[in-house]
């Protein structure tokens, strides 16, 4: 296991290297002068030239890249010009709301998707199965922000049960925190639940008609035990994979929902940075998000062996 983890960690090096090049090139080859964008329309050529010297924008691009990478390896992601603070501090301030939103949305998705996916597979071909699959298809087709608008209109505007928008940290109490997070979490979680439900149903159908399931039923085991202990365990790997991808998507793809509900998370940080062309923040945040996504996939790989003993991660 240690060898496997070491290999996976080493395999991250070329991934992060390629990502760093792509991030850097996309930001720097975009038309327009970064210094002119930062200073605004009224900046004089002299002021733009001074900022280019200060930020190093007038140096050769490969020199700028290696300078940025060397600073990143030292733990320095640069400083934000607009926020007047290090990028690492900005990430530290904006990541907790996004992480809390992603965890809550994932919990909602799992609690909805796994039971309904199992039941749909168990009742294959029935009205229940067809209805659930239509709802799942509808859930995948509806964008999260549109669902968020509907939820906001019903539960905040019409019923007045929950706040329309905003964010309260956990320091102000878990109930207060949940009141502000439940609607955006539902907006994201319901979409992911639709995808996970379809994957759970498909994976369960792959194993429900195998001989070991027939044997378990022939031995007189209760249907719940057959489904949860024997079928779900053997169908777990694809479900775990889609859960990992789902969580990575929730962490990295909540830009629109965070903007809709005015949550000061990573989505808003990226959006504002792109609008202002705050290069240091864009590079730092995208690199950080990549690390999170890769780490989630690594954890999923490590959990394969726990769910299915047939998977031996240290076996060649």
Tab-separated table of C-alpha atoms in Angstrom:
chain	number	residue	atom	x	y	z
A	1	UNK	CA	0.000	0.000	0.000
A	2	UNK	CA	2.829	2.407	0.860
A	3	UNK	CA	4.482	1.669	-2.488
A	4	UNK	CA	1.198	2.292	-4.285
A	5	UNK	CA	0.637	5.608	-2.500
A	6	UNK	CA	4.209	6.664	-3.252
A	7	UNK	CA	3.762	5.844	-6.936
A	8	UNK	CA	0.497	7.768	-7.094
A	9	UNK	CA	2.052	10.774	-5.399
A	10	UNK	CA	4.988	10.693	-7.812
A	11	UNK	CA	2.566	10.419	-10.723
A	12	UNK	CA	1.068	13.732	-9.635
A	13	UNK	CA	4.285	15.570	-10.517
A	14	UNK	CA	3.885	15.416	-14.333
A	15	UNK	CA	0.153	16.145	-13.985
A	16	UNK	CA	0.780	19.278	-11.945
A	17	UNK	CA	3.645	20.263	-14.255
A	18	UNK	CA	1.400	20.119	-17.324
A	19	UNK	CA	-1.424	21.897	-15.487
A	20	UNK	CA	0.935	24.660	-14.362
A	21	UNK	CA	2.078	25.232	-17.975
A	22	UNK	CA	-1.500	25.304	-19.269
A	23	UNK	CA	-2.634	27.701	-16.535
A	24	UNK	CA	0.309	30.001	-17.105
A	25	UNK	CA	-0.031	30.079	-20.888
A	26	UNK	CA	-3.797	30.613	-20.869
A	27	UNK	CA	-3.443	33.577	-18.540
A	28	UNK	CA	-0.465	35.142	-20.319
A	29	UNK	CA	-1.344	34.604	-23.979
A	30	UNK	CA	-4.801	36.131	-23.563
A	31	UNK	CA	-4.945	39.278	-25.752
A	32	UNK	CA	-4.391	42.575	-23.973
A	33	UNK	CA	-1.828	43.854	-21.531
A	34	UNK	CA	-2.310	42.587	-17.954
A	35	UNK	CA	-0.883	45.822	-16.596
A	36	UNK	CA	-3.298	47.933	-18.660
A	37	UNK	CA	-6.229	45.807	-17.483
A	38	UNK	CA	-5.144	46.086	-13.868
A	39	UNK	CA	-4.693	49.875	-13.996
A	40	UNK	CA	-7.874	50.612	-15.929
A	41	UNK	CA	-8.826	52.762	-18.904
A	42	UNK	CA	-7.329	55.978	-17.541
A	43	UNK	CA	-3.808	54.625	-17.020
A	44	UNK	CA	-1.022	56.391	-18.879
A	45	UNK	CA	1.637	54.479	-20.881
A	46	UNK	CA	4.215	55.459	-18.254
A	47	UNK	CA	2.121	53.978	-15.448
A	48	UNK	CA	1.608	50.789	-17.471
A	49	UNK	CA	5.340	50.512	-18.101
A	50	UNK	CA	6.121	50.993	-14.396
A	51	UNK	CA	3.663	48.245	-13.409
A	52	UNK	CA	5.100	45.954	-16.093
A	53	UNK	CA	8.523	46.432	-14.498
A	54	UNK	CA	7.178	45.858	-10.984
A	55	UNK	CA	5.231	42.701	-11.907
A	56	UNK	CA	7.820	41.384	-14.358
A	57	UNK	CA	5.333	41.265	-17.258
A	58	UNK	CA	7.952	42.617	-19.681
A	59	UNK	CA	10.341	39.712	-19.090
A	60	UNK	CA	10.463	36.719	-21.484
A	61	UNK	CA	7.532	34.410	-20.832
A	62	UNK	CA	9.677	31.377	-19.944
A	63	UNK	CA	11.520	33.468	-17.341
A	64	UNK	CA	8.171	34.513	-15.870
A	65	UNK	CA	7.032	30.861	-15.775
A	66	UNK	CA	10.113	29.519	-14.010
A	67	UNK	CA	10.015	32.411	-11.563
A	68	UNK	CA	6.377	31.631	-10.732
A	69	UNK	CA	7.026	27.878	-10.393
A	70	UNK	CA	10.038	28.418	-8.131
A	71	UNK	CA	7.949	30.637	-5.867
A	72	UNK	CA	5.101	28.078	-5.836
A	73	UNK	CA	7.533	25.347	-4.762
A	74	UNK	CA	8.508	27.595	-1.854
A	75	UNK	CA	4.830	27.943	-0.902
A	76	UNK	CA	4.472	31.454	-2.323
A	77	UNK	CA	1.535	31.748	-4.752
A	78	UNK	CA	2.069	35.474	-5.193
A	79	UNK	CA	0.096	38.516	-4.068
A	80	UNK	CA	-3.254	39.830	-5.240
A	81	UNK	CA	-3.063	43.418	-6.443
A	82	UNK	CA	-6.750	44.130	-5.900
A	83	UNK	CA	-7.192	42.406	-2.530
A	84	UNK	CA	-3.791	43.585	-1.227
A	85	UNK	CA	-3.044	40.203	0.333
A	86	UNK	CA	-1.196	36.970	-0.493
A	87	UNK	CA	-3.076	34.525	-2.706
A	88	UNK	CA	-2.674	31.780	-0.082
A	89	UNK	CA	-4.515	33.958	2.447
A	90	UNK	CA	-7.319	34.636	-0.058
A	91	UNK	CA	-7.681	30.893	-0.691
A	92	UNK	CA	-7.724	30.212	3.059
A	93	UNK	CA	-10.566	32.711	3.491
A	94	UNK	CA	-12.683	31.540	0.534
A	95	UNK	CA	-12.192	27.758	0.672
A	96	UNK	CA	-14.245	26.956	3.848
A	97	UNK	CA	-17.610	28.109	2.360
A	98	UNK	CA	-16.974	26.075	-0.795
A	99	UNK	CA	-15.885	23.001	1.160
A	100	UNK	CA	-18.920	23.236	3.445
A	101	UNK	CA	-21.228	23.610	0.439
A	102	UNK	CA	-19.641	20.655	-1.360
A	103	UNK	CA	-19.842	18.360	1.686
A	104	UNK	CA	-23.485	19.235	2.355
A	105	UNK	CA	-24.430	18.806	-1.320
A	106	UNK	CA	-22.626	15.463	-1.440
A	107	UNK	CA	-24.448	14.235	1.685
A	108	UNK	CA	-27.793	15.198	0.118
A	109	UNK	CA	-26.873	13.494	-3.147
A	110	UNK	CA	-25.762	10.252	-1.461
A	111	UNK	CA	-28.795	9.995	0.828
A	112	UNK	CA	-31.113	10.441	-2.151
A	113	UNK	CA	-29.248	8.562	-4.866
A	114	UNK	CA	-28.040	5.329	-3.235
A	115	UNK	CA	-31.413	4.129	-1.831
A	116	UNK	CA	-33.345	5.110	-4.957
A	117	UNK	CA	-30.705	3.600	-7.230
A	118	UNK	CA	-30.881	0.289	-5.353
A	119	UNK	CA	-34.698	0.281	-5.386
A	120	UNK	CA	-34.813	1.128	-9.097
A	121	UNK	CA	-32.525	-1.804	-9.883
A	122	UNK	CA	-34.492	-4.125	-7.582
A	123	UNK	CA	-37.788	-3.094	-9.221
A	124	UNK	CA	-36.426	-3.063	-12.763
A	125	UNK	CA	-39.047	-2.602	-15.481
A	126	UNK	CA	-41.783	-1.454	-13.073
A	127	UNK	CA	-43.599	1.883	-13.001
A	128	UNK	CA	-41.439	2.883	-10.013
A	129	UNK	CA	-38.245	2.237	-11.977
A	130	UNK	CA	-39.463	4.114	-15.061
A	131	UNK	CA	-40.682	7.082	-13.023
A	132	UNK	CA	-37.418	7.294	-11.093
A	133	UNK	CA	-35.322	7.164	-14.243
A	134	UNK	CA	-37.427	9.924	-15.838
A	135	UNK	CA	-36.942	12.063	-12.725
A	136	UNK	CA	-33.204	11.312	-12.767
A	137	UNK	CA	-32.980	12.310	-16.423
A	138	UNK	CA	-34.896	15.484	-15.651
A	139	UNK	CA	-32.568	16.219	-12.729
A	140	UNK	CA	-29.508	15.840	-14.949
A	141	UNK	CA	-31.036	18.124	-17.582
A	142	UNK	CA	-31.921	20.987	-15.222
A	143	UNK	CA	-28.971	23.319	-14.534
A	144	UNK	CA	-28.123	23.819	-10.869
A	145	UNK	CA	-28.640	27.581	-11.017
A	146	UNK	CA	-32.151	27.167	-12.478
A	147	UNK	CA	-33.098	24.716	-9.740
A	148	UNK	CA	-31.606	27.170	-7.242
A	149	UNK	CA	-33.845	29.952	-8.564
A	150	UNK	CA	-36.937	27.738	-8.185
A	151	UNK	CA	-35.956	26.763	-4.648
A	152	UNK	CA	-35.237	30.387	-3.782
A	153	UNK	CA	-38.623	31.469	-5.126
A	154	UNK	CA	-40.555	28.778	-3.225
A	155	UNK	CA	-38.766	28.456	0.126
A	156	UNK	CA	-37.425	32.002	0.525
A	157	UNK	CA	-39.739	34.380	-1.327
A	158	UNK	CA	-43.104	32.584	-1.085
A	159	UNK	CA	-42.814	30.657	2.201
A	160	UNK	CA	-40.119	32.738	3.898
A	161	UNK	CA	-38.616	29.686	5.587
A	162	UNK	CA	-35.002	30.211	4.524
A	163	UNK	CA	-32.808	33.230	3.646
A	164	UNK	CA	-32.753	34.263	0.003
A	165	UNK	CA	-28.966	34.520	-0.134
A	166	UNK	CA	-25.890	35.151	1.971
A	167	UNK	CA	-23.504	33.142	4.083
A	168	UNK	CA	-22.938	32.573	7.788
A	169	UNK	CA	-19.890	30.660	9.011
A	170	UNK	CA	-19.997	27.713	11.406
A	171	UNK	CA	-18.721	30.017	14.143
A	172	UNK	CA	-22.209	31.575	14.270
A	173	UNK	CA	-23.853	28.225	15.040
A	174	UNK	CA	-24.496	25.122	12.972
A	175	UNK	CA	-28.236	25.805	12.538
A	176	UNK	CA	-27.592	29.360	11.346
A	177	UNK	CA	-24.939	27.997	8.973
A	178	UNK	CA	-27.300	25.325	7.612
A	179	UNK	CA	-30.168	27.809	7.079
A	180	UNK	CA	-27.999	29.709	4.614
A	181	UNK	CA	-26.440	26.642	2.979
A	182	UNK	CA	-29.402	24.289	2.539
A	183	UNK	CA	-30.808	25.848	-0.642
A	184	UNK	CA	-27.504	26.114	-2.551
A	185	UNK	CA	-26.604	22.605	-1.348
A	186	UNK	CA	-29.927	21.280	-2.623
A	187	UNK	CA	-29.355	23.046	-5.957
A	188	UNK	CA	-26.048	21.260	-6.417
A	189	UNK	CA	-26.908	18.013	-4.623
A	190	UNK	CA	-30.071	17.246	-6.587
A	191	UNK	CA	-28.219	17.424	-9.891
A	192	UNK	CA	-25.475	15.137	-8.618
A	193	UNK	CA	-28.090	12.813	-7.082
A	194	UNK	CA	-29.607	12.249	-10.521
A	195	UNK	CA	-26.249	11.158	-11.933
A	196	UNK	CA	-25.396	8.937	-8.954
A	197	UNK	CA	-28.866	7.328	-9.020
A	198	UNK	CA	-28.428	6.240	-12.628
A	199	UNK	CA	-24.925	4.927	-11.922
A	200	UNK	CA	-26.099	3.037	-8.811
A	201	UNK	CA	-28.964	1.425	-10.729
A	202	UNK	CA	-26.688	0.434	-13.601
A	203	UNK	CA	-24.024	-1.027	-11.295
A	204	UNK	CA	-26.582	-2.940	-9.258
A	205	UNK	CA	-28.134	-4.438	-12.401
A	206	UNK	CA	-24.689	-5.714	-13.409
A	207	UNK	CA	-24.465	-7.880	-10.296
A	208	UNK	CA	-28.097	-8.652	-9.352
A	209	UNK	CA	-28.371	-11.486	-11.880
A	210	UNK	CA	-25.031	-13.143	-11.092
A	211	UNK	CA	-24.914	-16.650	-9.685
A	212	UNK	CA	-23.701	-15.606	-6.240
A	213	UNK	CA	-26.810	-13.449	-5.818
A	214	UNK	CA	-29.019	-16.388	-6.847
A	215	UNK	CA	-27.143	-18.567	-4.369
A	216	UNK	CA	-27.660	-16.034	-1.582
A	217	UNK	CA	-31.380	-15.950	-2.303
A	218	UNK	CA	-31.517	-19.758	-2.525
A	219	UNK	CA	-29.982	-19.950	0.965
A	220	UNK	CA	-32.988	-18.027	2.246
A	221	UNK	CA	-31.284	-14.754	3.074
A	222	UNK	CA	-33.516	-11.733	3.454
A	223	UNK	CA	-33.770	-9.567	0.360
A	224	UNK	CA	-32.366	-6.554	2.240
A	225	UNK	CA	-29.241	-8.527	3.123
A	226	UNK	CA	-28.861	-9.750	-0.452
A	227	UNK	CA	-29.165	-6.222	-1.794
A	228	UNK	CA	-27.096	-4.309	0.763
A	229	UNK	CA	-24.475	-6.852	1.805
A	230	UNK	CA	-23.869	-8.854	-1.354
A	231	UNK	CA	-25.077	-6.818	-4.343
A	232	UNK	CA	-24.175	-3.291	-3.235
A	233	UNK	CA	-20.734	-4.343	-2.014
A	234	UNK	CA	-19.870	-5.883	-5.376
A	235	UNK	CA	-21.369	-2.952	-7.265
A	236	UNK	CA	-19.501	-0.455	-5.124
A	237	UNK	CA	-16.470	0.379	-7.263
A	238	UNK	CA	-18.280	2.248	-10.083
A	239	UNK	CA	-20.449	4.002	-7.495
A	240	UNK	CA	-17.388	5.048	-5.504
A	241	UNK	CA	-15.761	6.352	-8.677
A	242	UNK	CA	-18.731	8.515	-9.570
A	243	UNK	CA	-18.945	9.737	-5.953
A	244	UNK	CA	-15.333	10.902	-6.142
A	245	UNK	CA	-15.895	12.651	-9.452
A	246	UNK	CA	-19.082	14.171	-8.074
A	247	UNK	CA	-17.302	15.625	-5.040
A	248	UNK	CA	-14.522	16.999	-7.213
A	249	UNK	CA	-17.131	18.620	-9.446
A	250	UNK	CA	-18.900	20.117	-6.451
A	251	UNK	CA	-15.671	21.662	-5.132
A	252	UNK	CA	-14.544	22.999	-8.486
A	253	UNK	CA	-17.800	23.728	-10.284
A	254	UNK	CA	-19.956	25.719	-7.876
A	255	UNK	CA	-19.164	29.092	-9.445
A	256	UNK	CA	-22.661	29.915	-10.688
A	257	UNK	CA	-24.500	28.667	-7.593
A	258	UNK	CA	-22.122	30.535	-5.282
A	259	UNK	CA	-22.706	33.711	-7.276
A	260	UNK	CA	-26.475	33.146	-7.262
A	261	UNK	CA	-26.625	32.727	-3.471
A	262	UNK	CA	-23.874	35.278	-2.786
A	263	UNK	CA	-21.593	32.779	-1.059
A	264	UNK	CA	-18.019	34.071	-0.715
A	265	UNK	CA	-16.414	30.828	-1.865
A	266	UNK	CA	-13.787	29.805	-4.384
A	267	UNK	CA	-16.221	30.319	-7.265
A	268	UNK	CA	-16.670	33.985	-6.506
A	269	UNK	CA	-12.929	34.358	-5.958
A	270	UNK	CA	-12.170	32.890	-9.397
A	271	UNK	CA	-14.931	34.871	-11.105
A	272	UNK	CA	-13.841	38.182	-9.612
A	273	UNK	CA	-10.197	37.442	-10.386
A	274	UNK	CA	-10.955	36.683	-14.034
A	275	UNK	CA	-13.034	39.857	-14.329
A	276	UNK	CA	-10.194	41.932	-12.875
A	277	UNK	CA	-7.538	39.807	-14.588
A	278	UNK	CA	-5.800	39.335	-11.255
A	279	UNK	CA	-3.228	36.936	-12.674
A	280	UNK	CA	-1.651	35.757	-9.423
A	281	UNK	CA	-5.037	34.781	-7.968
A	282	UNK	CA	-6.191	33.011	-11.144
A	283	UNK	CA	-3.006	30.934	-11.327
A	284	UNK	CA	-2.962	30.153	-7.610
A	285	UNK	CA	-6.639	29.214	-7.326
A	286	UNK	CA	-6.674	27.007	-10.428
A	287	UNK	CA	-3.538	25.206	-9.232
A	288	UNK	CA	-5.094	24.723	-5.771
A	289	UNK	CA	-8.337	23.384	-7.281
A	290	UNK	CA	-6.332	20.961	-9.407
A	291	UNK	CA	-4.590	19.695	-6.280
A	292	UNK	CA	-7.960	19.164	-4.575
A	293	UNK	CA	-9.351	17.276	-7.568
A	294	UNK	CA	-6.297	15.042	-7.804
A	295	UNK	CA	-6.327	14.405	-4.037
A	296	UNK	CA	-9.994	13.354	-4.153
A	297	UNK	CA	-9.265	10.882	-6.938
A	298	UNK	CA	-6.295	9.519	-4.992
A	299	UNK	CA	-8.507	8.929	-1.933
A	300	UNK	CA	-11.070	7.155	-4.138
A	301	UNK	CA	-8.359	4.875	-5.526
A	302	UNK	CA	-7.197	4.023	-2.020
A	303	UNK	CA	-10.754	3.177	-0.940
A	304	UNK	CA	-11.117	0.595	-3.714
A	305	UNK	CA	-9.218	-1.924	-1.632
A	306	UNK	CA	-11.413	-1.292	1.402
A	307	UNK	CA	-14.685	-1.828	-0.480
A	308	UNK	CA	-13.591	-4.779	-2.602
A	309	UNK	CA	-10.921	-7.094	-1.122
A	310	UNK	CA	-10.294	-8.499	-4.589
A	311	UNK	CA	-8.557	-5.260	-5.417
A	312	UNK	CA	-4.998	-5.430	-4.210
A	313	UNK	CA	-3.400	-2.089	-4.767
A	314	UNK	CA	0.112	-3.365	-4.090
A	315	UNK	CA	-0.273	-6.279	-6.527
A	316	UNK	CA	1.476	-5.894	-9.873
